[in-house]
Short mmCIF file of N, CA and C and ligand atoms in Angstrom, two decimals:
data_model
loop_
_atom_site.label_atom_id
_atom_site.label_comp_id
_atom_site.label_asym_id
_atom_site.label_seq_id
_atom_site.Cartn_x
_atom_site.Cartn_y
_atom_site.Cartn_z
N MET Y 1034 -79.10 68.96 -94.95
CA MET Y 1034 -79.44 68.19 -93.75
C MET Y 1034 -78.68 66.85 -93.76
N ILE Y 1035 -78.14 66.51 -92.58
CA ILE Y 1035 -77.36 65.27 -92.48
C ILE Y 1035 -78.27 64.08 -92.21
N ARG Y 1036 -78.01 63.01 -92.97
CA ARG Y 1036 -78.78 61.78 -92.76
C ARG Y 1036 -77.83 60.60 -92.62
N LEU Y 1037 -78.27 59.59 -91.89
CA LEU Y 1037 -77.50 58.35 -91.76
C LEU Y 1037 -78.13 57.32 -92.68
N ARG Y 1038 -77.27 56.63 -93.46
CA ARG Y 1038 -77.78 55.54 -94.30
C ARG Y 1038 -76.96 54.30 -94.01
N LYS Y 1039 -77.70 53.18 -93.83
CA LYS Y 1039 -77.03 51.91 -93.56
C LYS Y 1039 -75.99 51.60 -94.62
N VAL Y 1040 -74.95 50.90 -94.24
CA VAL Y 1040 -73.97 50.42 -95.21
C VAL Y 1040 -74.54 49.17 -95.88
N ASP Y 1041 -74.69 49.23 -97.19
CA ASP Y 1041 -75.14 48.05 -97.93
C ASP Y 1041 -74.42 48.05 -99.29
N LEU Y 1042 -74.87 47.17 -100.19
CA LEU Y 1042 -74.13 47.05 -101.46
C LEU Y 1042 -74.21 48.31 -102.32
N SER Y 1043 -75.20 49.18 -102.02
CA SER Y 1043 -75.34 50.38 -102.84
C SER Y 1043 -74.30 51.45 -102.51
N ASN Y 1044 -73.72 51.36 -101.29
CA ASN Y 1044 -72.80 52.45 -100.90
C ASN Y 1044 -71.47 51.98 -100.31
N VAL Y 1045 -71.33 50.67 -100.09
CA VAL Y 1045 -70.16 50.23 -99.33
C VAL Y 1045 -68.84 50.61 -100.00
N TRP Y 1046 -68.77 50.51 -101.32
CA TRP Y 1046 -67.47 50.78 -101.97
C TRP Y 1046 -67.15 52.26 -101.96
N ASP Y 1047 -68.19 53.10 -102.08
CA ASP Y 1047 -67.95 54.54 -101.95
C ASP Y 1047 -67.47 54.88 -100.54
N ILE Y 1048 -68.05 54.22 -99.54
CA ILE Y 1048 -67.65 54.50 -98.15
C ILE Y 1048 -66.20 54.08 -97.91
N THR Y 1049 -65.78 52.97 -98.53
CA THR Y 1049 -64.39 52.54 -98.32
C THR Y 1049 -63.40 53.51 -98.98
N ARG Y 1050 -63.89 54.32 -99.91
CA ARG Y 1050 -62.99 55.28 -100.57
C ARG Y 1050 -62.89 56.62 -99.84
N LEU Y 1051 -63.71 56.84 -98.81
CA LEU Y 1051 -63.59 58.08 -98.03
C LEU Y 1051 -62.27 58.05 -97.25
N SER Y 1052 -61.68 59.24 -97.04
CA SER Y 1052 -60.40 59.25 -96.31
C SER Y 1052 -60.24 60.52 -95.49
N VAL Y 1053 -59.37 60.43 -94.49
CA VAL Y 1053 -59.00 61.61 -93.71
C VAL Y 1053 -57.61 62.05 -94.16
N ARG Y 1054 -57.16 63.22 -93.66
CA ARG Y 1054 -55.85 63.73 -94.04
C ARG Y 1054 -54.75 62.83 -93.48
N ASP Y 1055 -53.56 62.90 -94.08
CA ASP Y 1055 -52.44 62.07 -93.62
C ASP Y 1055 -52.18 62.27 -92.13
N ASP Y 1056 -52.25 63.52 -91.66
CA ASP Y 1056 -51.95 63.79 -90.25
C ASP Y 1056 -53.08 63.35 -89.32
N GLN Y 1057 -54.19 62.86 -89.88
CA GLN Y 1057 -55.31 62.39 -89.05
C GLN Y 1057 -55.43 60.86 -89.05
N GLN Y 1058 -54.58 60.21 -89.86
CA GLN Y 1058 -54.73 58.75 -90.05
C GLN Y 1058 -54.70 57.97 -88.73
N SER Y 1059 -53.90 58.46 -87.77
CA SER Y 1059 -53.76 57.70 -86.52
C SER Y 1059 -54.97 57.88 -85.60
N PHE Y 1060 -55.87 58.81 -85.95
CA PHE Y 1060 -57.00 59.09 -85.07
C PHE Y 1060 -58.17 58.14 -85.30
N VAL Y 1061 -58.24 57.51 -86.46
CA VAL Y 1061 -59.41 56.69 -86.77
C VAL Y 1061 -58.99 55.56 -87.73
N ALA Y 1062 -59.55 54.37 -87.52
CA ALA Y 1062 -59.27 53.25 -88.43
C ALA Y 1062 -59.84 53.55 -89.80
N SER Y 1063 -59.34 52.89 -90.83
CA SER Y 1063 -59.93 53.07 -92.17
C SER Y 1063 -61.36 52.52 -92.15
N ASN Y 1064 -62.17 53.03 -93.05
CA ASN Y 1064 -63.56 52.56 -93.09
C ASN Y 1064 -63.64 51.09 -93.49
N SER Y 1065 -62.73 50.64 -94.35
CA SER Y 1065 -62.72 49.21 -94.71
C SER Y 1065 -62.50 48.36 -93.47
N TYR Y 1066 -61.51 48.74 -92.68
CA TYR Y 1066 -61.22 48.00 -91.44
C TYR Y 1066 -62.45 47.98 -90.54
N SER Y 1067 -63.10 49.14 -90.40
CA SER Y 1067 -64.25 49.23 -89.50
C SER Y 1067 -65.41 48.35 -89.96
N ILE Y 1068 -65.63 48.31 -91.27
CA ILE Y 1068 -66.75 47.51 -91.79
C ILE Y 1068 -66.46 46.01 -91.61
N ILE Y 1069 -65.21 45.63 -91.79
CA ILE Y 1069 -64.83 44.23 -91.51
C ILE Y 1069 -65.03 43.92 -90.03
N GLU Y 1070 -64.64 44.86 -89.19
CA GLU Y 1070 -64.81 44.69 -87.74
C GLU Y 1070 -66.29 44.56 -87.38
N ALA Y 1071 -67.13 45.36 -88.05
CA ALA Y 1071 -68.57 45.29 -87.78
C ALA Y 1071 -69.11 43.90 -88.12
N PHE Y 1072 -68.69 43.38 -89.26
CA PHE Y 1072 -69.13 42.04 -89.68
C PHE Y 1072 -68.73 41.01 -88.62
N ALA Y 1073 -67.46 41.04 -88.22
CA ALA Y 1073 -66.97 40.04 -87.27
C ALA Y 1073 -67.62 40.21 -85.90
N SER Y 1074 -67.85 41.46 -85.50
CA SER Y 1074 -68.48 41.69 -84.20
C SER Y 1074 -69.88 41.11 -84.18
N ARG Y 1075 -70.61 41.34 -85.25
CA ARG Y 1075 -71.99 40.81 -85.31
C ARG Y 1075 -72.00 39.29 -85.30
N GLU Y 1076 -71.06 38.70 -86.05
CA GLU Y 1076 -70.97 37.23 -86.05
C GLU Y 1076 -70.71 36.70 -84.64
N SER Y 1077 -70.06 37.52 -83.83
CA SER Y 1077 -69.75 37.12 -82.45
C SER Y 1077 -70.83 37.55 -81.46
N GLY Y 1078 -71.96 38.07 -81.99
CA GLY Y 1078 -73.10 38.38 -81.14
C GLY Y 1078 -73.08 39.77 -80.52
N HIS Y 1079 -72.18 40.64 -81.00
CA HIS Y 1079 -72.13 42.02 -80.48
C HIS Y 1079 -72.80 42.97 -81.46
N ALA Y 1080 -73.30 44.09 -80.92
CA ALA Y 1080 -73.91 45.10 -81.79
C ALA Y 1080 -72.81 45.91 -82.46
N ALA Y 1081 -72.97 46.14 -83.76
CA ALA Y 1081 -72.06 47.02 -84.50
C ALA Y 1081 -72.88 47.59 -85.64
N LEU Y 1082 -73.08 48.91 -85.63
CA LEU Y 1082 -73.99 49.54 -86.59
C LEU Y 1082 -73.23 50.60 -87.39
N PRO Y 1083 -72.77 50.25 -88.60
CA PRO Y 1083 -72.05 51.21 -89.43
C PRO Y 1083 -72.99 51.94 -90.39
N PHE Y 1084 -72.76 53.23 -90.58
CA PHE Y 1084 -73.59 54.06 -91.47
C PHE Y 1084 -72.73 55.01 -92.29
N GLY Y 1085 -73.18 55.29 -93.52
CA GLY Y 1085 -72.65 56.42 -94.25
C GLY Y 1085 -73.33 57.68 -93.75
N LEU Y 1086 -72.58 58.79 -93.72
CA LEU Y 1086 -73.14 60.09 -93.34
C LEU Y 1086 -73.32 60.89 -94.62
N TYR Y 1087 -74.54 61.36 -94.85
CA TYR Y 1087 -74.88 62.07 -96.08
C TYR Y 1087 -75.31 63.49 -95.79
N ASP Y 1088 -74.76 64.41 -96.59
CA ASP Y 1088 -75.24 65.79 -96.58
C ASP Y 1088 -76.19 65.88 -97.77
N ASP Y 1089 -77.49 65.87 -97.51
CA ASP Y 1089 -78.49 65.60 -98.56
C ASP Y 1089 -78.10 64.29 -99.25
N ASP Y 1090 -77.74 64.31 -100.53
CA ASP Y 1090 -77.42 63.05 -101.20
C ASP Y 1090 -75.92 62.81 -101.35
N THR Y 1091 -75.11 63.71 -100.79
CA THR Y 1091 -73.66 63.57 -100.93
C THR Y 1091 -73.08 62.82 -99.75
N LEU Y 1092 -72.37 61.74 -100.05
CA LEU Y 1092 -71.71 60.96 -99.01
C LEU Y 1092 -70.52 61.77 -98.49
N VAL Y 1093 -70.52 62.11 -97.19
CA VAL Y 1093 -69.45 62.96 -96.65
C VAL Y 1093 -68.67 62.28 -95.52
N GLY Y 1094 -69.18 61.19 -94.96
CA GLY Y 1094 -68.46 60.61 -93.84
C GLY Y 1094 -69.00 59.25 -93.45
N PHE Y 1095 -68.52 58.78 -92.32
CA PHE Y 1095 -68.84 57.42 -91.85
C PHE Y 1095 -68.91 57.44 -90.32
N VAL Y 1096 -69.85 56.66 -89.79
CA VAL Y 1096 -69.95 56.50 -88.34
C VAL Y 1096 -70.26 55.05 -88.02
N MET Y 1097 -69.80 54.60 -86.87
CA MET Y 1097 -70.15 53.25 -86.42
C MET Y 1097 -70.47 53.30 -84.93
N PHE Y 1098 -71.57 52.64 -84.57
CA PHE Y 1098 -72.01 52.59 -83.18
C PHE Y 1098 -71.85 51.18 -82.62
N GLY Y 1099 -71.65 51.11 -81.33
CA GLY Y 1099 -71.71 49.85 -80.61
C GLY Y 1099 -72.71 49.99 -79.47
N TYR Y 1100 -73.00 48.90 -78.79
CA TYR Y 1100 -73.94 48.92 -77.67
C TYR Y 1100 -73.51 47.89 -76.65
N ASP Y 1101 -73.49 48.32 -75.41
CA ASP Y 1101 -73.21 47.44 -74.28
C ASP Y 1101 -71.73 47.06 -74.19
N TYR Y 1102 -71.44 46.24 -73.24
CA TYR Y 1102 -70.06 45.99 -72.80
C TYR Y 1102 -69.41 44.88 -73.61
N MET Y 1103 -68.16 45.12 -73.98
CA MET Y 1103 -67.32 44.04 -74.53
C MET Y 1103 -66.04 43.99 -73.69
N ASP Y 1104 -65.40 42.84 -73.65
CA ASP Y 1104 -64.17 42.69 -72.85
C ASP Y 1104 -63.21 43.85 -73.07
N GLY Y 1105 -62.76 44.44 -71.98
CA GLY Y 1105 -61.76 45.51 -72.08
C GLY Y 1105 -62.37 46.90 -72.16
N ASP Y 1106 -63.69 46.98 -72.32
CA ASP Y 1106 -64.33 48.29 -72.38
C ASP Y 1106 -64.31 48.97 -71.01
N PRO Y 1107 -64.44 50.31 -70.97
CA PRO Y 1107 -64.62 50.98 -69.69
C PRO Y 1107 -65.99 50.65 -69.11
N GLU Y 1108 -66.16 50.89 -67.83
CA GLU Y 1108 -67.41 50.55 -67.14
C GLU Y 1108 -68.63 51.26 -67.73
N ILE Y 1109 -68.43 52.48 -68.24
CA ILE Y 1109 -69.55 53.25 -68.81
C ILE Y 1109 -70.21 52.52 -69.98
N ALA Y 1110 -69.50 51.54 -70.56
CA ALA Y 1110 -70.05 50.81 -71.71
C ALA Y 1110 -71.28 49.98 -71.34
N ARG Y 1111 -71.39 49.61 -70.07
CA ARG Y 1111 -72.46 48.67 -69.68
C ARG Y 1111 -73.85 49.29 -69.91
N GLY Y 1112 -74.60 48.69 -70.83
CA GLY Y 1112 -75.96 49.14 -71.14
C GLY Y 1112 -76.03 50.45 -71.90
N ASN Y 1113 -74.90 50.94 -72.40
CA ASN Y 1113 -74.88 52.23 -73.09
C ASN Y 1113 -74.38 52.11 -74.52
N TYR Y 1114 -74.58 53.20 -75.27
CA TYR Y 1114 -74.13 53.25 -76.67
C TYR Y 1114 -72.73 53.82 -76.77
N LEU Y 1115 -72.05 53.39 -77.82
CA LEU Y 1115 -70.69 53.83 -78.13
C LEU Y 1115 -70.65 54.37 -79.55
N ILE Y 1116 -70.05 55.53 -79.73
CA ILE Y 1116 -69.68 55.96 -81.09
C ILE Y 1116 -68.24 55.50 -81.26
N CYS Y 1117 -68.07 54.38 -81.96
CA CYS Y 1117 -66.71 53.81 -82.01
C CYS Y 1117 -65.91 54.33 -83.19
N ARG Y 1118 -66.56 54.83 -84.24
CA ARG Y 1118 -65.85 55.46 -85.36
C ARG Y 1118 -66.66 56.69 -85.78
N PHE Y 1119 -65.94 57.72 -86.14
CA PHE Y 1119 -66.61 58.92 -86.63
C PHE Y 1119 -65.61 59.67 -87.49
N MET Y 1120 -65.94 59.87 -88.75
CA MET Y 1120 -65.02 60.61 -89.63
C MET Y 1120 -65.79 61.38 -90.69
N ILE Y 1121 -65.24 62.54 -91.05
CA ILE Y 1121 -65.72 63.30 -92.19
C ILE Y 1121 -64.59 63.29 -93.22
N ASP Y 1122 -64.91 62.96 -94.46
CA ASP Y 1122 -63.90 62.90 -95.51
C ASP Y 1122 -63.16 64.23 -95.60
N GLN Y 1123 -61.86 64.16 -95.90
CA GLN Y 1123 -61.02 65.37 -95.90
C GLN Y 1123 -61.55 66.47 -96.82
N ARG Y 1124 -62.26 66.11 -97.89
CA ARG Y 1124 -62.79 67.14 -98.82
C ARG Y 1124 -63.89 67.97 -98.18
N TYR Y 1125 -64.53 67.43 -97.14
CA TYR Y 1125 -65.72 68.08 -96.59
C TYR Y 1125 -65.52 68.60 -95.16
N GLN Y 1126 -64.29 68.52 -94.65
CA GLN Y 1126 -64.04 68.97 -93.27
C GLN Y 1126 -64.06 70.50 -93.16
N GLY Y 1127 -64.29 70.98 -91.95
CA GLY Y 1127 -64.21 72.41 -91.67
C GLY Y 1127 -65.40 73.21 -92.15
N LYS Y 1128 -66.51 72.52 -92.48
CA LYS Y 1128 -67.71 73.20 -92.99
C LYS Y 1128 -68.89 73.04 -92.04
N GLY Y 1129 -68.64 72.54 -90.85
CA GLY Y 1129 -69.73 72.35 -89.89
C GLY Y 1129 -70.44 71.02 -90.02
N LEU Y 1130 -69.96 70.16 -90.94
CA LEU Y 1130 -70.67 68.89 -91.16
C LEU Y 1130 -70.44 67.90 -90.01
N GLY Y 1131 -69.24 67.92 -89.42
CA GLY Y 1131 -68.96 67.03 -88.30
C GLY Y 1131 -69.91 67.32 -87.14
N LYS Y 1132 -70.04 68.61 -86.85
CA LYS Y 1132 -70.93 69.03 -85.76
C LYS Y 1132 -72.37 68.61 -86.03
N ALA Y 1133 -72.84 68.85 -87.25
CA ALA Y 1133 -74.23 68.49 -87.59
C ALA Y 1133 -74.41 66.98 -87.59
N ALA Y 1134 -73.40 66.25 -88.08
CA ALA Y 1134 -73.50 64.79 -88.13
C ALA Y 1134 -73.55 64.20 -86.72
N LEU Y 1135 -72.78 64.79 -85.81
CA LEU Y 1135 -72.79 64.29 -84.43
C LEU Y 1135 -74.18 64.45 -83.81
N GLN Y 1136 -74.82 65.58 -84.07
CA GLN Y 1136 -76.20 65.76 -83.57
C GLN Y 1136 -77.14 64.73 -84.18
N ALA Y 1137 -76.97 64.46 -85.48
CA ALA Y 1137 -77.82 63.46 -86.15
C ALA Y 1137 -77.59 62.08 -85.53
N CYS Y 1138 -76.34 61.79 -85.17
CA CYS Y 1138 -76.03 60.50 -84.54
C CYS Y 1138 -76.72 60.38 -83.18
N LEU Y 1139 -76.65 61.44 -82.39
CA LEU Y 1139 -77.29 61.40 -81.05
C LEU Y 1139 -78.81 61.26 -81.19
N ARG Y 1140 -79.36 61.97 -82.20
CA ARG Y 1140 -80.82 61.82 -82.43
C ARG Y 1140 -81.16 60.36 -82.76
N TYR Y 1141 -80.33 59.74 -83.61
CA TYR Y 1141 -80.56 58.35 -83.98
C TYR Y 1141 -80.47 57.43 -82.75
N LEU Y 1142 -79.45 57.65 -81.93
CA LEU Y 1142 -79.29 56.77 -80.75
C LEU Y 1142 -80.48 56.91 -79.81
N ARG Y 1143 -81.07 58.12 -79.77
CA ARG Y 1143 -82.25 58.32 -78.89
C ARG Y 1143 -83.49 57.62 -79.42
N THR Y 1144 -83.40 56.96 -80.56
CA THR Y 1144 -84.49 56.08 -81.01
C THR Y 1144 -84.28 54.67 -80.44
N TRP Y 1145 -83.19 54.48 -79.69
CA TRP Y 1145 -82.87 53.22 -79.01
C TRP Y 1145 -82.82 52.03 -79.98
N PRO Y 1146 -81.96 52.09 -80.98
CA PRO Y 1146 -81.91 51.00 -81.98
C PRO Y 1146 -81.55 49.63 -81.40
N CYS Y 1147 -80.83 49.60 -80.28
CA CYS Y 1147 -80.47 48.32 -79.66
C CYS Y 1147 -81.08 48.17 -78.28
N GLY Y 1148 -81.93 49.12 -77.89
CA GLY Y 1148 -82.50 49.09 -76.55
C GLY Y 1148 -82.21 50.40 -75.84
N PRO Y 1149 -82.90 50.63 -74.71
CA PRO Y 1149 -82.75 51.89 -74.00
C PRO Y 1149 -81.36 52.03 -73.37
N ALA Y 1150 -80.97 53.27 -73.10
CA ALA Y 1150 -79.67 53.53 -72.49
C ALA Y 1150 -79.73 54.91 -71.85
N THR Y 1151 -78.82 55.16 -70.93
CA THR Y 1151 -78.77 56.49 -70.32
C THR Y 1151 -77.69 57.36 -70.95
N HIS Y 1152 -76.63 56.72 -71.51
CA HIS Y 1152 -75.49 57.50 -71.98
C HIS Y 1152 -74.94 56.99 -73.31
N CYS Y 1153 -74.23 57.89 -73.98
CA CYS Y 1153 -73.40 57.54 -75.14
C CYS Y 1153 -71.96 57.87 -74.74
N TRP Y 1154 -71.02 56.97 -75.06
CA TRP Y 1154 -69.61 57.24 -74.77
C TRP Y 1154 -68.78 57.11 -76.03
N LEU Y 1155 -67.61 57.64 -75.97
CA LEU Y 1155 -66.65 57.54 -77.07
C LEU Y 1155 -65.27 57.75 -76.48
N SER Y 1156 -64.26 57.58 -77.30
CA SER Y 1156 -62.91 57.86 -76.81
C SER Y 1156 -62.12 58.54 -77.91
N TYR Y 1157 -61.17 59.37 -77.49
CA TYR Y 1157 -60.35 60.09 -78.47
C TYR Y 1157 -58.92 60.18 -77.95
N GLU Y 1158 -57.99 60.34 -78.90
CA GLU Y 1158 -56.59 60.49 -78.51
C GLU Y 1158 -56.35 61.90 -78.02
N LYS Y 1159 -55.46 62.06 -77.04
CA LYS Y 1159 -55.33 63.38 -76.43
C LYS Y 1159 -54.81 64.43 -77.41
N GLU Y 1160 -54.11 63.99 -78.46
CA GLU Y 1160 -53.63 64.94 -79.47
C GLU Y 1160 -54.75 65.40 -80.40
N ASN Y 1161 -55.90 64.75 -80.35
CA ASN Y 1161 -56.98 65.05 -81.30
C ASN Y 1161 -57.83 66.21 -80.78
N THR Y 1162 -57.25 67.41 -80.82
CA THR Y 1162 -57.89 68.57 -80.21
C THR Y 1162 -59.16 69.00 -80.96
N VAL Y 1163 -59.19 68.75 -82.28
CA VAL Y 1163 -60.39 69.11 -83.05
C VAL Y 1163 -61.57 68.24 -82.62
N ALA Y 1164 -61.33 66.92 -82.52
CA ALA Y 1164 -62.40 66.02 -82.08
C ALA Y 1164 -62.83 66.37 -80.66
N LYS Y 1165 -61.88 66.63 -79.80
CA LYS Y 1165 -62.22 66.96 -78.40
C LYS Y 1165 -63.11 68.20 -78.35
N ALA Y 1166 -62.77 69.24 -79.11
CA ALA Y 1166 -63.58 70.47 -79.11
C ALA Y 1166 -64.99 70.19 -79.63
N MET Y 1167 -65.05 69.38 -80.69
CA MET Y 1167 -66.36 69.06 -81.27
C MET Y 1167 -67.22 68.27 -80.27
N TYR Y 1168 -66.61 67.28 -79.62
CA TYR Y 1168 -67.37 66.47 -78.66
C TYR Y 1168 -67.81 67.32 -77.46
N HIS Y 1169 -66.92 68.20 -77.02
CA HIS Y 1169 -67.28 69.06 -75.88
C HIS Y 1169 -68.46 69.96 -76.24
N ALA Y 1170 -68.42 70.53 -77.45
CA ALA Y 1170 -69.49 71.42 -77.88
C ALA Y 1170 -70.83 70.68 -77.93
N ALA Y 1171 -70.78 69.35 -78.16
CA ALA Y 1171 -72.01 68.55 -78.22
C ALA Y 1171 -72.44 68.07 -76.84
N GLY Y 1172 -71.64 68.37 -75.80
CA GLY Y 1172 -72.05 68.01 -74.45
C GLY Y 1172 -71.30 66.83 -73.85
N PHE Y 1173 -70.33 66.26 -74.60
CA PHE Y 1173 -69.55 65.14 -74.03
C PHE Y 1173 -68.57 65.69 -72.99
N ARG Y 1174 -68.39 64.92 -71.91
CA ARG Y 1174 -67.44 65.29 -70.87
C ARG Y 1174 -66.64 64.06 -70.47
N GLU Y 1175 -65.36 64.23 -70.15
CA GLU Y 1175 -64.51 63.15 -69.72
C GLU Y 1175 -65.04 62.59 -68.38
N ASN Y 1176 -65.01 61.27 -68.24
CA ASN Y 1176 -65.52 60.69 -66.98
C ASN Y 1176 -64.40 60.06 -66.16
N GLY Y 1177 -63.16 60.28 -66.58
CA GLY Y 1177 -62.02 59.78 -65.81
C GLY Y 1177 -61.55 58.40 -66.26
N GLU Y 1178 -62.34 57.72 -67.13
CA GLU Y 1178 -61.92 56.41 -67.61
C GLU Y 1178 -61.07 56.56 -68.88
N THR Y 1179 -60.38 55.48 -69.23
CA THR Y 1179 -59.64 55.43 -70.49
C THR Y 1179 -60.04 54.16 -71.23
N SER Y 1180 -59.78 54.17 -72.54
CA SER Y 1180 -59.99 52.98 -73.35
C SER Y 1180 -58.68 52.78 -74.11
N GLY Y 1181 -57.89 51.82 -73.67
CA GLY Y 1181 -56.51 51.75 -74.18
C GLY Y 1181 -55.80 53.03 -73.78
N GLU Y 1182 -55.21 53.70 -74.78
CA GLU Y 1182 -54.50 54.96 -74.52
C GLU Y 1182 -55.44 56.16 -74.63
N GLU Y 1183 -56.71 55.90 -75.02
CA GLU Y 1183 -57.60 57.02 -75.36
C GLU Y 1183 -58.43 57.49 -74.15
N ILE Y 1184 -58.80 58.76 -74.23
CA ILE Y 1184 -59.58 59.40 -73.17
C ILE Y 1184 -61.07 59.14 -73.45
N VAL Y 1185 -61.80 58.73 -72.42
CA VAL Y 1185 -63.23 58.44 -72.57
C VAL Y 1185 -64.05 59.69 -72.23
N ALA Y 1186 -65.02 59.99 -73.07
CA ALA Y 1186 -65.95 61.09 -72.80
C ALA Y 1186 -67.38 60.58 -72.98
N VAL Y 1187 -68.30 61.18 -72.23
CA VAL Y 1187 -69.65 60.64 -72.07
C VAL Y 1187 -70.69 61.75 -72.22
N CYS Y 1188 -71.81 61.41 -72.82
CA CYS Y 1188 -72.90 62.38 -73.00
C CYS Y 1188 -74.21 61.70 -72.58
N ALA Y 1189 -75.06 62.41 -71.86
CA ALA Y 1189 -76.36 61.85 -71.48
C ALA Y 1189 -77.25 61.78 -72.70
N LEU Y 1190 -78.04 60.69 -72.82
CA LEU Y 1190 -78.95 60.56 -73.96
C LEU Y 1190 -80.35 61.00 -73.57
C1 COA S 1288 -63.15 65.44 -86.15
C2 COA S 1288 -63.88 65.66 -87.48
C3 COA S 1288 -64.96 64.59 -87.61
C4 COA S 1288 -64.51 67.06 -87.47
O1 COA S 1288 -65.28 67.19 -88.64
P1 COA S 1288 -65.49 68.62 -89.37
O2 COA S 1288 -66.61 68.47 -90.33
O3 COA S 1288 -64.21 69.11 -89.89
O4 COA S 1288 -65.92 69.50 -88.10
P2 COA S 1288 -66.81 70.83 -88.12
O5 COA S 1288 -66.44 71.68 -89.28
O6 COA S 1288 -68.24 70.48 -87.93
O7 COA S 1288 -66.28 71.51 -86.78
C5 COA S 1288 -66.72 70.99 -85.54
C6 COA S 1288 -65.93 71.56 -84.42
O8 COA S 1288 -64.61 71.01 -84.43
C7 COA S 1288 -63.70 71.99 -84.03
N1 COA S 1288 -62.82 72.30 -85.15
C8 COA S 1288 -63.04 72.08 -86.48
N2 COA S 1288 -61.95 72.42 -87.19
C9 COA S 1288 -61.06 72.85 -86.29
C10 COA S 1288 -59.72 73.31 -86.37
N3 COA S 1288 -59.09 73.39 -87.55
N4 COA S 1288 -59.08 73.65 -85.24
C11 COA S 1288 -59.68 73.56 -84.02
N5 COA S 1288 -60.96 73.11 -83.87
C12 COA S 1288 -61.62 72.78 -84.99
C13 COA S 1288 -64.50 73.21 -83.61
O9 COA S 1288 -64.87 73.07 -82.26
C14 COA S 1288 -65.72 73.06 -84.47
O10 COA S 1288 -66.84 73.69 -83.92
P3 COA S 1288 -67.06 75.29 -84.17
O11 COA S 1288 -67.02 75.47 -85.65
O12 COA S 1288 -68.41 75.53 -83.56
O13 COA S 1288 -65.93 75.97 -83.46
C15 COA S 1288 -62.90 65.57 -88.68
O14 COA S 1288 -61.84 66.50 -88.46
C16 COA S 1288 -62.31 64.20 -88.89
O15 COA S 1288 -62.91 63.35 -89.56
N6 COA S 1288 -61.10 63.96 -88.34
C17 COA S 1288 -60.38 62.72 -88.54
C18 COA S 1288 -61.04 61.55 -87.86
C19 COA S 1288 -61.22 61.77 -86.39
O16 COA S 1288 -60.38 62.36 -85.71
N7 COA S 1288 -62.35 61.26 -85.87
C20 COA S 1288 -62.64 61.32 -84.46
C21 COA S 1288 -62.03 60.16 -83.80
S1 COA S 1288 -62.23 60.24 -82.04
#
């Protein structure tokens, strides 16, 4: 069973050592970068919620959520949740863990950790066909917006 655990001193260094394959590097920032970004975002008054993804007690991936609008975001960001990072370590990919972790993430967001919302959004690069298939299977659909060069997809919460 997949569980989310907050990033703290007990797991942060293990999380920074998780990695994706070389050909996936351009699809997601490193976890170190994301955790630094989370710190700075919070200092600036924005929500940023980073978690380790665990398969029982084994650390297998990392996710980070945002909430509400920041400059440059698509309109769907207003009052809604964002999955801004999502990765499964290369050793654990292709075993159904990404799919299960995404469901666990949506369940967590439906507890409204930062307040109520109607939707969760995310963005992916058009070459990232694996992520697109996974998001589609979970109910995400493109809404016509973009975030930088990335395609925005949205799921009702
Ligand atoms: C995207 C990612 C999280 C998927 O994790 P995973 O644990 O390998 O995925 P799963 O094994 O649960 O597979 C989930 C779905 O992805 C798709 N998928 C997985 N491997 C695939 C492959 N080799 N080819 C095509 N589709 C694939 C399928 O739709 C699959 O669902 P299905 O098994 O019901 O067909 C993982 O590949 C990853 O971390 N990639 C690098 C980072 C990244 O791209 N993050 C997303 C940024 S937007």
